[in-house]
Short mmCIF file of C-alpha atoms in Angstrom, two decimals:
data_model
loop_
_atom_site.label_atom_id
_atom_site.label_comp_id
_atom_site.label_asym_id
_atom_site.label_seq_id
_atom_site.Cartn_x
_atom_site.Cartn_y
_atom_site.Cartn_z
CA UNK A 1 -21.68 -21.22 8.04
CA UNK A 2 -21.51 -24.22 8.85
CA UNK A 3 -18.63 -25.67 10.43
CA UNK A 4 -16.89 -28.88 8.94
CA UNK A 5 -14.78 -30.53 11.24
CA UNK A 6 -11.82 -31.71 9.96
CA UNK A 7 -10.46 -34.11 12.46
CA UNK A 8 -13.33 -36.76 11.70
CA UNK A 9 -11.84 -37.16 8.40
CA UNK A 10 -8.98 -38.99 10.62
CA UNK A 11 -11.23 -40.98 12.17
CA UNK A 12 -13.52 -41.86 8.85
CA UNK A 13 -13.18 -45.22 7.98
CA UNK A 14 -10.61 -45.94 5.12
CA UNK A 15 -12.63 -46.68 1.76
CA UNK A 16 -11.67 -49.85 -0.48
CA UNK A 17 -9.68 -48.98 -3.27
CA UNK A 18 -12.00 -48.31 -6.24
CA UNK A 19 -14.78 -46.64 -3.82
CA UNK A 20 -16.81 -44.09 -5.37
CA UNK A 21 -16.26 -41.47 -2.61
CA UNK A 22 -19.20 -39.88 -0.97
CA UNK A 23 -19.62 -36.29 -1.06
CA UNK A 24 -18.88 -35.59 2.23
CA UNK A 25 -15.34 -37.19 2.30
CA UNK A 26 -14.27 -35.46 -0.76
CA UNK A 27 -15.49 -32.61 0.77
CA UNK A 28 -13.71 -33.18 4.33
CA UNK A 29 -10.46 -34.20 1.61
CA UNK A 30 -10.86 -30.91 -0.08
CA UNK A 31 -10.50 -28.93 3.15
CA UNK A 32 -7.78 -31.03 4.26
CA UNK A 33 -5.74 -30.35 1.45
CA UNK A 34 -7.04 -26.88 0.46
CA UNK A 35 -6.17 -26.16 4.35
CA UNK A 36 -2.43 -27.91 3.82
CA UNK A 37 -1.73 -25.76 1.07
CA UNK A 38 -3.09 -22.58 2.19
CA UNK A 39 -0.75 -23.04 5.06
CA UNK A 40 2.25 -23.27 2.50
CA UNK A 41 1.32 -20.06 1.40
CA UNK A 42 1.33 -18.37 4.46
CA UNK A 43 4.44 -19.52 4.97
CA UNK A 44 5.80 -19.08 1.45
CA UNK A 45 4.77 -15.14 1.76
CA UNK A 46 6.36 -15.21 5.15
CA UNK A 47 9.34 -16.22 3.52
CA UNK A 48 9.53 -14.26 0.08
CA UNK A 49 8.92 -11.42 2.50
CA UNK A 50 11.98 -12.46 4.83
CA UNK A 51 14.10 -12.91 1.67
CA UNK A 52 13.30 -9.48 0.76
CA UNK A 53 14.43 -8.03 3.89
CA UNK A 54 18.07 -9.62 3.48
CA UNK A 55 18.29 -9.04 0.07
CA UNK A 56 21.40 -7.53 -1.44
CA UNK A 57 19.90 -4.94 -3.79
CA UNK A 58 17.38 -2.69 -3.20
CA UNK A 59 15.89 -3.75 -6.99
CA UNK A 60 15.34 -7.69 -5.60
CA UNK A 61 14.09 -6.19 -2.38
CA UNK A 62 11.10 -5.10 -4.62
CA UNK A 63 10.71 -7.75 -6.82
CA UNK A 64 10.60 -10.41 -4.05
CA UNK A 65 8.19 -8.18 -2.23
CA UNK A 66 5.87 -8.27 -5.49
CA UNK A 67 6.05 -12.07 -5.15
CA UNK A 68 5.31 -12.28 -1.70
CA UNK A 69 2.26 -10.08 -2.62
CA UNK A 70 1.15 -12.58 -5.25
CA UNK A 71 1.53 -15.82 -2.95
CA UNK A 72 -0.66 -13.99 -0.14
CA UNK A 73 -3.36 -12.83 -2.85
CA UNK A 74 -3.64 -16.63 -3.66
CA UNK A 75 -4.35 -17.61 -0.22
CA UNK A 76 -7.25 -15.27 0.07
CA UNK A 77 -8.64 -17.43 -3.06
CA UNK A 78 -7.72 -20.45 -1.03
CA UNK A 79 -9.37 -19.79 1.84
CA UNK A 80 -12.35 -18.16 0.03
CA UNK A 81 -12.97 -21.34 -1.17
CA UNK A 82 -12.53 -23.23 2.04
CA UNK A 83 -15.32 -20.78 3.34
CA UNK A 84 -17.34 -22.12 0.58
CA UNK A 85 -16.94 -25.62 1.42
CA UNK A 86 -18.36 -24.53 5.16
CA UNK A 87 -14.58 -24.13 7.25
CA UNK A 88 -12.93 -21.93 8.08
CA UNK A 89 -9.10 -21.47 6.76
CA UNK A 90 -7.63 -21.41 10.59
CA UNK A 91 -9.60 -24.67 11.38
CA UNK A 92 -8.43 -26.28 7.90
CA UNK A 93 -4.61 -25.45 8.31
CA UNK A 94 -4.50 -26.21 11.79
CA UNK A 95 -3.84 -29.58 11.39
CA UNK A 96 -0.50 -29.19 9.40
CA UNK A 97 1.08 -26.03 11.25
CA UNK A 98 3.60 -28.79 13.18
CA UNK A 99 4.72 -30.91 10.61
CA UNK A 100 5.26 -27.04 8.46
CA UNK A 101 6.89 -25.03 11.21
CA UNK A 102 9.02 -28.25 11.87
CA UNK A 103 10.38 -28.28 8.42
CA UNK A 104 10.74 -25.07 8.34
CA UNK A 105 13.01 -24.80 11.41
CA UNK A 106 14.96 -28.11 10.02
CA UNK A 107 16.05 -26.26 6.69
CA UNK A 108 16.50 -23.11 7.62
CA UNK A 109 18.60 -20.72 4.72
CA UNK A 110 22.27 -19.64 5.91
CA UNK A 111 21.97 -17.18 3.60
CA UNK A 112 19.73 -15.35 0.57
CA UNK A 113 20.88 -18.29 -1.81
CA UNK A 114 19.94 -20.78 -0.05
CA UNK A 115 16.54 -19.44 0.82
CA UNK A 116 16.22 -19.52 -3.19
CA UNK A 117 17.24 -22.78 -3.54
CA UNK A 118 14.84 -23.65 -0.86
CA UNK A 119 11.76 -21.99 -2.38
CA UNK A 120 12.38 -23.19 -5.67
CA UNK A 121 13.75 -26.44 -5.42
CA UNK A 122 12.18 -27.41 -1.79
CA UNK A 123 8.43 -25.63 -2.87
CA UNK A 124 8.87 -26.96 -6.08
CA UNK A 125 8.63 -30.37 -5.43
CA UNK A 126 5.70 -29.83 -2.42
CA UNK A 127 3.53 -27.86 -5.40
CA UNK A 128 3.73 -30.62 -8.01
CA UNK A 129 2.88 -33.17 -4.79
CA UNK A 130 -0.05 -31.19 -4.13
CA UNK A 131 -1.00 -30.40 -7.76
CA UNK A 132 -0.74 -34.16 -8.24
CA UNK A 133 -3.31 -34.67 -5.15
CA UNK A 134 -5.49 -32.33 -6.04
CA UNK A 135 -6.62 -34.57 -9.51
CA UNK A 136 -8.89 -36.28 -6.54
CA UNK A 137 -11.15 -33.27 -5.71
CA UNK A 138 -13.83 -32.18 -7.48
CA UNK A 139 -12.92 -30.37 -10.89
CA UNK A 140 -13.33 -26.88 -9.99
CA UNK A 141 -11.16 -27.39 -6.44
CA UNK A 142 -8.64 -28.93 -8.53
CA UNK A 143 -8.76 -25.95 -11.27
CA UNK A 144 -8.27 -23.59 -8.02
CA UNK A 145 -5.51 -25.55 -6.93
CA UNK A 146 -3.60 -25.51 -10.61
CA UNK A 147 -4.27 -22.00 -10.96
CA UNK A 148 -3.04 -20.89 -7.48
CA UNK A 149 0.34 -23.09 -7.78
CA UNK A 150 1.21 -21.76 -11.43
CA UNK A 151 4.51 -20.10 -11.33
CA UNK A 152 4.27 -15.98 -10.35
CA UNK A 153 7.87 -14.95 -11.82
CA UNK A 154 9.48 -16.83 -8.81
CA UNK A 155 11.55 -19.51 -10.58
CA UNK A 156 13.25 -17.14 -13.65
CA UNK A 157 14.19 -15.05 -10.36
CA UNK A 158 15.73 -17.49 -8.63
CA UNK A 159 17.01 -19.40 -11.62
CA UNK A 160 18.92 -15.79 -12.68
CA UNK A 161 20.75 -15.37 -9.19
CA UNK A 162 21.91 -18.91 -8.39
CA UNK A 163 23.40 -18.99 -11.84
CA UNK A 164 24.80 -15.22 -11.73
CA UNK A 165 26.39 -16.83 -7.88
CA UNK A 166 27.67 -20.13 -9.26
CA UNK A 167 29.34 -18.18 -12.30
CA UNK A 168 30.99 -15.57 -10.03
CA UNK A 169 31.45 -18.70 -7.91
CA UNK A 170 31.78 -22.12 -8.79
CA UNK A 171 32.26 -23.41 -5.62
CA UNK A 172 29.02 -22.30 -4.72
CA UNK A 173 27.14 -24.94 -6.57
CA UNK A 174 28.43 -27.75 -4.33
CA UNK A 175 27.19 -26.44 -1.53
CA UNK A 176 23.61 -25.76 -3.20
CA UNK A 177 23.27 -28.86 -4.59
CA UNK A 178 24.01 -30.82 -1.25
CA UNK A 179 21.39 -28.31 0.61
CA UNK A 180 19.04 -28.74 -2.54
CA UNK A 181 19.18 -32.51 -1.48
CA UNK A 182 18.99 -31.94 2.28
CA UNK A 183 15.93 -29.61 1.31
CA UNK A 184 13.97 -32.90 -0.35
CA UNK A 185 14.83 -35.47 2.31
CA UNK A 186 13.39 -33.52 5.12
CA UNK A 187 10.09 -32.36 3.28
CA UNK A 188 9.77 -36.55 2.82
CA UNK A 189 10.25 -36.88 6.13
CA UNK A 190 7.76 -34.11 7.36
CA UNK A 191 4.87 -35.71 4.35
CA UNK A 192 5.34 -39.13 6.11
CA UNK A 193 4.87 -37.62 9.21
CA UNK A 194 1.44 -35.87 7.81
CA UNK A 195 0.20 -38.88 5.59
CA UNK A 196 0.42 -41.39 8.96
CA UNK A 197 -1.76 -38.88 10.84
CA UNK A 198 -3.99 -38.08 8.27
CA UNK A 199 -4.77 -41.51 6.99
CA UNK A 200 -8.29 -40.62 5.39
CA UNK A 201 -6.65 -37.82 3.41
CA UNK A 202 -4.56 -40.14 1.90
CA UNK A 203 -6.70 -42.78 0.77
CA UNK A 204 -9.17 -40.34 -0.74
CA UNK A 205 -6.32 -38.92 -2.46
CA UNK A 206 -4.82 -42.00 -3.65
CA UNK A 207 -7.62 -44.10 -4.45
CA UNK A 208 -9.50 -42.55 -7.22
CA UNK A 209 -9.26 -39.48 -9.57
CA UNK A 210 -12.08 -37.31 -9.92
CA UNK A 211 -11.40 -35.42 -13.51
CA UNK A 212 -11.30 -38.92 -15.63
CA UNK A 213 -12.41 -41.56 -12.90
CA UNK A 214 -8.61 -43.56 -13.61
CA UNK A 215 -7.19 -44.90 -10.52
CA UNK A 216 -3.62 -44.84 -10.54
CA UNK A 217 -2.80 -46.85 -7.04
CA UNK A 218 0.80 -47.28 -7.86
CA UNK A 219 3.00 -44.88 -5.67
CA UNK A 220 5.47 -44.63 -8.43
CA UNK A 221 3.42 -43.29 -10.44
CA UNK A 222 2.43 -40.74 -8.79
CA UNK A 223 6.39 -40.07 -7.56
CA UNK A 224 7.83 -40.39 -11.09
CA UNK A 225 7.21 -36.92 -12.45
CA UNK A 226 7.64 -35.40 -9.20
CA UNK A 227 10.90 -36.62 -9.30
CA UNK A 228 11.41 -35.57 -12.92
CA UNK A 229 10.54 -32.04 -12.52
CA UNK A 230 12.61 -32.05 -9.94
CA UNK A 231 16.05 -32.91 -12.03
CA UNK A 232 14.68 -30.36 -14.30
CA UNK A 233 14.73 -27.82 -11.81
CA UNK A 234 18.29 -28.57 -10.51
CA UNK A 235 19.55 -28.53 -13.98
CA UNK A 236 18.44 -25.00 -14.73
CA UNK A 237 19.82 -23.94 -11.77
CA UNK A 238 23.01 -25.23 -12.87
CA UNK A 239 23.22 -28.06 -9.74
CA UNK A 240 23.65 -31.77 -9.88
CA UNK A 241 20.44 -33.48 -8.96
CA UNK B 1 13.63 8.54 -18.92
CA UNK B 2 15.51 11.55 -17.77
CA UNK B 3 17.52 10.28 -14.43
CA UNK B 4 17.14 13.10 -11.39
CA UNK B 5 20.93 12.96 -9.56
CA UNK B 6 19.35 13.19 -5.79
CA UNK B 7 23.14 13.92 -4.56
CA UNK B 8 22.69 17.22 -6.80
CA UNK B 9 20.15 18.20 -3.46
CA UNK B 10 22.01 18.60 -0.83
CA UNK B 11 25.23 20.27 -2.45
CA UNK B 12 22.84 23.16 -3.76
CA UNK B 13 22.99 25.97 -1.66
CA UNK B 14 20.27 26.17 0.94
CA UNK B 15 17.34 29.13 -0.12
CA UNK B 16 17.06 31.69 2.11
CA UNK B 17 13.51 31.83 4.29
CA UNK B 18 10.66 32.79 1.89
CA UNK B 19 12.17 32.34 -1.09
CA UNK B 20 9.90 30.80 -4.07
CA UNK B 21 11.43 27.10 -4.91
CA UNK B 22 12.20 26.78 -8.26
CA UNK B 23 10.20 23.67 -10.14
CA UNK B 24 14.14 21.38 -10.40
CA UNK B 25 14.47 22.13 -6.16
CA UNK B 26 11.00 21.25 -5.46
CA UNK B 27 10.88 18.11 -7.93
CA UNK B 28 14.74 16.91 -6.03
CA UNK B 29 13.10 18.08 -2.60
CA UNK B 30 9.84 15.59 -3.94
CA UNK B 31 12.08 12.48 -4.73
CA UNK B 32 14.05 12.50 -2.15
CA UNK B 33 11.02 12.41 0.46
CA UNK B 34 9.36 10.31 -1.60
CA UNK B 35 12.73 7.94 -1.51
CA UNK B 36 12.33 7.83 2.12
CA UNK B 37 8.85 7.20 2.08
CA UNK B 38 9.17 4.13 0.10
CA UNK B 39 12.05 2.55 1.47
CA UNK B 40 9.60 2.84 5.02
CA UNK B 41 6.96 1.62 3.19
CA UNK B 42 9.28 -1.78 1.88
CA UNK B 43 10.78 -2.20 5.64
CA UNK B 44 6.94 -1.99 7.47
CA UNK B 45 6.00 -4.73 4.76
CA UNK B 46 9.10 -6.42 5.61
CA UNK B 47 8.33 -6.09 9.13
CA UNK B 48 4.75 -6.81 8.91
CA UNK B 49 5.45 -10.17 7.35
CA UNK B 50 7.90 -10.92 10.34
CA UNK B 51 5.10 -9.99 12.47
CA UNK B 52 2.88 -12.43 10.82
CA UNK B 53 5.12 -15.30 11.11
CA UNK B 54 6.16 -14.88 14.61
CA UNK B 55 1.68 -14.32 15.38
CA UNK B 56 0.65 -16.70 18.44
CA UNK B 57 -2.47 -17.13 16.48
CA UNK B 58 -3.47 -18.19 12.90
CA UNK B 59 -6.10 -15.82 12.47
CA UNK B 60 -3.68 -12.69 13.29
CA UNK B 61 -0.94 -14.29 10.71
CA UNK B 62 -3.72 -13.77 8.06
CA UNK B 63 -4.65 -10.42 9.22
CA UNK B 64 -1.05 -9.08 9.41
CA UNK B 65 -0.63 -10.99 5.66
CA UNK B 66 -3.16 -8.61 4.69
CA UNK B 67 -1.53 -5.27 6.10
CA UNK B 68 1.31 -6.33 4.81
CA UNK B 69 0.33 -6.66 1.29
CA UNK B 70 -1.90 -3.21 1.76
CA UNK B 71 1.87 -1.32 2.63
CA UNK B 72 3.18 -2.86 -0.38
CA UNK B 73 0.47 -1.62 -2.74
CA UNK B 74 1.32 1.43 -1.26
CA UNK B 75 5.39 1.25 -1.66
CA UNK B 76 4.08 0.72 -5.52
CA UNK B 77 1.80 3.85 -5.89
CA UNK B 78 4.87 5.98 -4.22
CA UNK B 79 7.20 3.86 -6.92
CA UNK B 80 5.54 4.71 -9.97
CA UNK B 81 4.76 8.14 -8.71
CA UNK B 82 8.62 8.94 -8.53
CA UNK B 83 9.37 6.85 -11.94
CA UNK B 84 7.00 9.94 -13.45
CA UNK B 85 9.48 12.37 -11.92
CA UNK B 86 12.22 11.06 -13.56
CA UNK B 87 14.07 8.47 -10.98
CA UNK B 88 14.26 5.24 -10.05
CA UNK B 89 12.83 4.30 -6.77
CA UNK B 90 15.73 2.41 -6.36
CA UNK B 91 18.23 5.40 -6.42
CA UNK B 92 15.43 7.98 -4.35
CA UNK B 93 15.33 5.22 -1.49
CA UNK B 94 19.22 4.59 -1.77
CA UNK B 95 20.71 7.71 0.36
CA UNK B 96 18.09 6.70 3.36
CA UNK B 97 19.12 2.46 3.23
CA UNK B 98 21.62 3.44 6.30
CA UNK B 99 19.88 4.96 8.56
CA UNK B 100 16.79 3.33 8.35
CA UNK B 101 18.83 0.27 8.87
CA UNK B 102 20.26 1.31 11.59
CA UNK B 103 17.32 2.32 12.95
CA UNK B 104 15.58 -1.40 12.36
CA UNK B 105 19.00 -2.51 14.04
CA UNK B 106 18.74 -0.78 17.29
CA UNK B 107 15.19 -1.58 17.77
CA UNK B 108 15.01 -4.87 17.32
CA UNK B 109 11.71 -5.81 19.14
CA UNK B 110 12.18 -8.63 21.37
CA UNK B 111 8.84 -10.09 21.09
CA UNK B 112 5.37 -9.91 19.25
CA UNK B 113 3.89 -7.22 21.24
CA UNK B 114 6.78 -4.85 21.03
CA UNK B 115 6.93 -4.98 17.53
CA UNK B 116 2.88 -4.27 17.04
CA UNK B 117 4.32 -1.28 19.58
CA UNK B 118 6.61 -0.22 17.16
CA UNK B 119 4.70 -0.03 13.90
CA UNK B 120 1.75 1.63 16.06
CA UNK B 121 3.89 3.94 18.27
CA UNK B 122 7.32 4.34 16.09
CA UNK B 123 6.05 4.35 12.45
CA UNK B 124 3.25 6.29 13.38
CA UNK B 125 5.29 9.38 14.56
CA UNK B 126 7.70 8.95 11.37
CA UNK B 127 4.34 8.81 9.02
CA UNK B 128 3.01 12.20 10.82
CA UNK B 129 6.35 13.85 10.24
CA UNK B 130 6.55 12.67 6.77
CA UNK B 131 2.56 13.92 6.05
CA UNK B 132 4.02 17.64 7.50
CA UNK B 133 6.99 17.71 5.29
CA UNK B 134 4.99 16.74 2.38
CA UNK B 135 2.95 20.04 2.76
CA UNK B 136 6.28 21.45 1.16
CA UNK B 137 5.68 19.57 -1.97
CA UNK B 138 3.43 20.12 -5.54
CA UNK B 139 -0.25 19.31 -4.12
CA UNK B 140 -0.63 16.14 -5.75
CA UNK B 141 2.90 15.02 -4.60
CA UNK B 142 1.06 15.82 -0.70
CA UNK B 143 -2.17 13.92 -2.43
CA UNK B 144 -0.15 11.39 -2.57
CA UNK B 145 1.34 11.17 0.29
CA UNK B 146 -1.70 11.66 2.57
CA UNK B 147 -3.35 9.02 0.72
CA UNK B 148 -0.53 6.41 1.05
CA UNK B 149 0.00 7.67 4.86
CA UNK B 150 -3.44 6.86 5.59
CA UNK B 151 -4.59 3.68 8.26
CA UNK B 152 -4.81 0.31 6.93
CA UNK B 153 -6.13 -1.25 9.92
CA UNK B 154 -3.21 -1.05 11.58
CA UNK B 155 -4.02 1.01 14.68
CA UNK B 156 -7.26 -1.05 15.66
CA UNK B 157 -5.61 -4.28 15.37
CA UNK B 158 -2.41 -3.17 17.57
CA UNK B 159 -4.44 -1.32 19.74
CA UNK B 160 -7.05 -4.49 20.98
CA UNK B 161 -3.80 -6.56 20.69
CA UNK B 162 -1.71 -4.48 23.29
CA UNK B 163 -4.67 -3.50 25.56
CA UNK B 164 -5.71 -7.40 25.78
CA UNK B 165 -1.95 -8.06 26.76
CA UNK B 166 -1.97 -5.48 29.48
CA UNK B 167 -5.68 -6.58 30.58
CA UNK B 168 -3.70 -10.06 31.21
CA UNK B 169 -0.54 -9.04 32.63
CA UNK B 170 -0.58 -5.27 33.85
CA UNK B 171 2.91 -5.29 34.23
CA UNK B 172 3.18 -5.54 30.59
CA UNK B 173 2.32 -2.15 30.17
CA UNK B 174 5.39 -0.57 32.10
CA UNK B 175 7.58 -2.32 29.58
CA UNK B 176 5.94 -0.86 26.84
CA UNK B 177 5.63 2.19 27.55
CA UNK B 178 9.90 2.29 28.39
CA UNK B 179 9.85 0.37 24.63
CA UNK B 180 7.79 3.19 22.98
CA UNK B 181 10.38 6.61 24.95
CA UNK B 182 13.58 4.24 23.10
CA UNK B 183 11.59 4.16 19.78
CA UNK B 184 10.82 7.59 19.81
CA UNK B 185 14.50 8.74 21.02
CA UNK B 186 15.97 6.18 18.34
CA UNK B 187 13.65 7.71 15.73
CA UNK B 188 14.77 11.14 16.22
CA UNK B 189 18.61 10.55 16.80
CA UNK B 190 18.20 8.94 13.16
CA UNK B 191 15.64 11.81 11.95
CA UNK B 192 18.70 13.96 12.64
CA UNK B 193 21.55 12.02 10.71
CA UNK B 194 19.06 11.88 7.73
CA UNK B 195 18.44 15.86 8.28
CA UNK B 196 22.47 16.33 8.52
CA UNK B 197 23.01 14.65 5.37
CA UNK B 198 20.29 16.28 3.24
CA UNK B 199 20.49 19.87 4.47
CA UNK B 200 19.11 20.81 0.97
CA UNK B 201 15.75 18.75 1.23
CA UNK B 202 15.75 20.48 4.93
CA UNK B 203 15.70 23.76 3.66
CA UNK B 204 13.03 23.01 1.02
CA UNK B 205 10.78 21.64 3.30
CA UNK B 206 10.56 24.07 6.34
CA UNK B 207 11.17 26.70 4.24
CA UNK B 208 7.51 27.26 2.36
CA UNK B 209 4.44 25.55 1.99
CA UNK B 210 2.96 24.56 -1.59
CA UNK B 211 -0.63 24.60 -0.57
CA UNK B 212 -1.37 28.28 0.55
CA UNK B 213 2.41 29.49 0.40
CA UNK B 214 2.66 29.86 4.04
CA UNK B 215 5.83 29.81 5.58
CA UNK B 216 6.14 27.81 9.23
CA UNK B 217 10.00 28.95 10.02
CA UNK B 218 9.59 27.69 13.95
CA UNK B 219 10.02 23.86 13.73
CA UNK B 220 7.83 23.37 17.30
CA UNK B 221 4.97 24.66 15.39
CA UNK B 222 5.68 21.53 13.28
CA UNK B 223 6.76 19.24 16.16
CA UNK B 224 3.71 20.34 18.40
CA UNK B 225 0.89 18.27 16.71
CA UNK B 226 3.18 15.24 16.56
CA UNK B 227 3.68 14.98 19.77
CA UNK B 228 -0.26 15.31 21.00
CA UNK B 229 -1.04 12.50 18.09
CA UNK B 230 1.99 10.54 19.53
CA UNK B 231 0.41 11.10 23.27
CA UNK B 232 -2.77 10.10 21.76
CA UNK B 233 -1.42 6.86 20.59
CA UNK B 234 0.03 5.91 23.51
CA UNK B 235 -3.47 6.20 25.61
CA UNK B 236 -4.79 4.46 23.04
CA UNK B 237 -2.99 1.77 23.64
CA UNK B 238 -3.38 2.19 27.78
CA UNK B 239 0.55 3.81 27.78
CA UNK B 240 1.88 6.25 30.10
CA UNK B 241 3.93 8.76 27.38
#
């Protein structure tokens, strides 16, 4: 195997905007990001698991442990295909383990509900960011990446207890919607902190699109449905974006 | 599907020694074991997860990820199992949520190593006991059993974990070993609340065996080979027991 190392992608010079990209730098991209989100899913089983432990009834204790069983079943395809590209899945997710664990300590849940809230709404919005990178890799990385971030029951779960809570309790949904929005400020905080030390990653990303060949420089473009599906996502769980 | 009232167990009265269970006992005596069984097998995934999060190294997060996911699989076999005998696994684990909880309470490990003690050490003297009691059940209830008791990997990976932390630091190892006597006492002191609340599953499982319809009245004949594989473990590990 042979062993890509991630950290020259850092030090790669930036390409000009409309570069076709060389293999090697989509390649170095694909384990960057690949390696970013198989971290996520680490984490996200870590967590489903965690919320299943402090779950109220023994039913959800179950189902969340199902779902925690899916997430870690797609980061064994994740870092299958990181082994593929010649890296390991340690080397590749190395680089992002501060900015996650950071984030992670910043928001964590007071309680089961907020832990919901902060997969659904706070993961939510990190998958569509990395679904929306991923158009840059090659097509079947990017097919990997769709498939692995597709919804595995998680959001009708989570939609069907915050709305049960807020009915019981209508309070509730004020304080879920202002933790919702502390949730999305600090994961823009902890990408800004990733995108300024991984500078390579993000001009591969951003400059060029590998399924069509359309460059779509604008940052509000990209952002725009992000934010979208976002709303969407608050609304069905009953809070005010 | 015909729902099997657990709490009908214990209030029947207790056989006397050598009598032949009737199929309704032996099916309760099944659930309820079974119950237990599963709610262990959702709290070592929960635990397992923990353990993976709170890993000093990437490469051990992924491998506990993966044990983790194997106990699941497991909890799901014993689930569906027990759905075929007529009961939720939900209301089978239900009468053994408080003192397993308990149990999880008081032993709290304080760091990484303790709790790769406890899953080695604690569980493993809980999954020995359950294997013996299971020789009281229908032979493909034990089948069961025995097959879901079985090493995932485990041992080995707490085994060079905990050996390579003693090789460090020797004094390590007198801690653990002190850990391993409170798991063990904890263990049993809970083993007894469960056994004074379910005399009736008791009775049904010291009283015959299923297999070859021996009868082991004298519970150190049953206690005896725990204790050697619990000794075992603990050299295994470089322990004093």
């Amino acid at each position: 195997m042979v062993a890509v190392s991630t950290s020259s992608l850092a030090s790669a010079a930036s390409p000009a905007p409309g570069d076709r990209h060389d293999d090697v730098g989509r390649r170095a991209a694909a384990v960057d990001l690949l390696g970013l989100l198989a971290y996520a899913q680490i984490v996200a089983f870590e967590r489903l698991a965690e919320d299943s432990r402090i779950a109220p009834q023994l039913a959800d204790k179950a189902a969340l442990g199902r779902l925690a069983v899916a997430e870690f079943s797609r980061f064994e395809r994740v870092a299958e295909y990181v082994a593929r590209l010649g890296c390991t899945v340690e080397v590749a997710m190395r680089p992002f383990v501060g900015a996650f664990d950071e984030y992670q300590a910043k928001t964590a849940p007071a309680d089961w509900l907020e832990s919901l809230v902060k997969t659904y709404v706070g993961d939510g919005i990190a998958r569509d960011f990395y679904r929306e990178m991923a158009r840059a890799l090659d097509p079947d990385a990017y097919q990997l990446v769709t498939e692995v971030l597709s919804d595995t029951g998680h959001a009708e779960f989570a939609v069907a207890r915050v709305r049960g809570a807020i009915a019981t309790d209508p309070t509730v949904a004020g304080r879920l919607a202002l933790w919702a929005r502390r949730l999305v400020g600090e994961a823009i905080t902890q990408a800004q902190h990733v995108a300024s030390e991984r500078p390579a990653l993000v001009a591969v990303l951003f400059a060029g699109r590998s399924d069509d060949g359309a460059h779509r420089p604008d940052p509000g473009a990209v952002f725009a449905p992000l934010l979208d599906a976002h709303r969407a996502r608050m609304a069905a769980l009953g809070l005010a974006a």
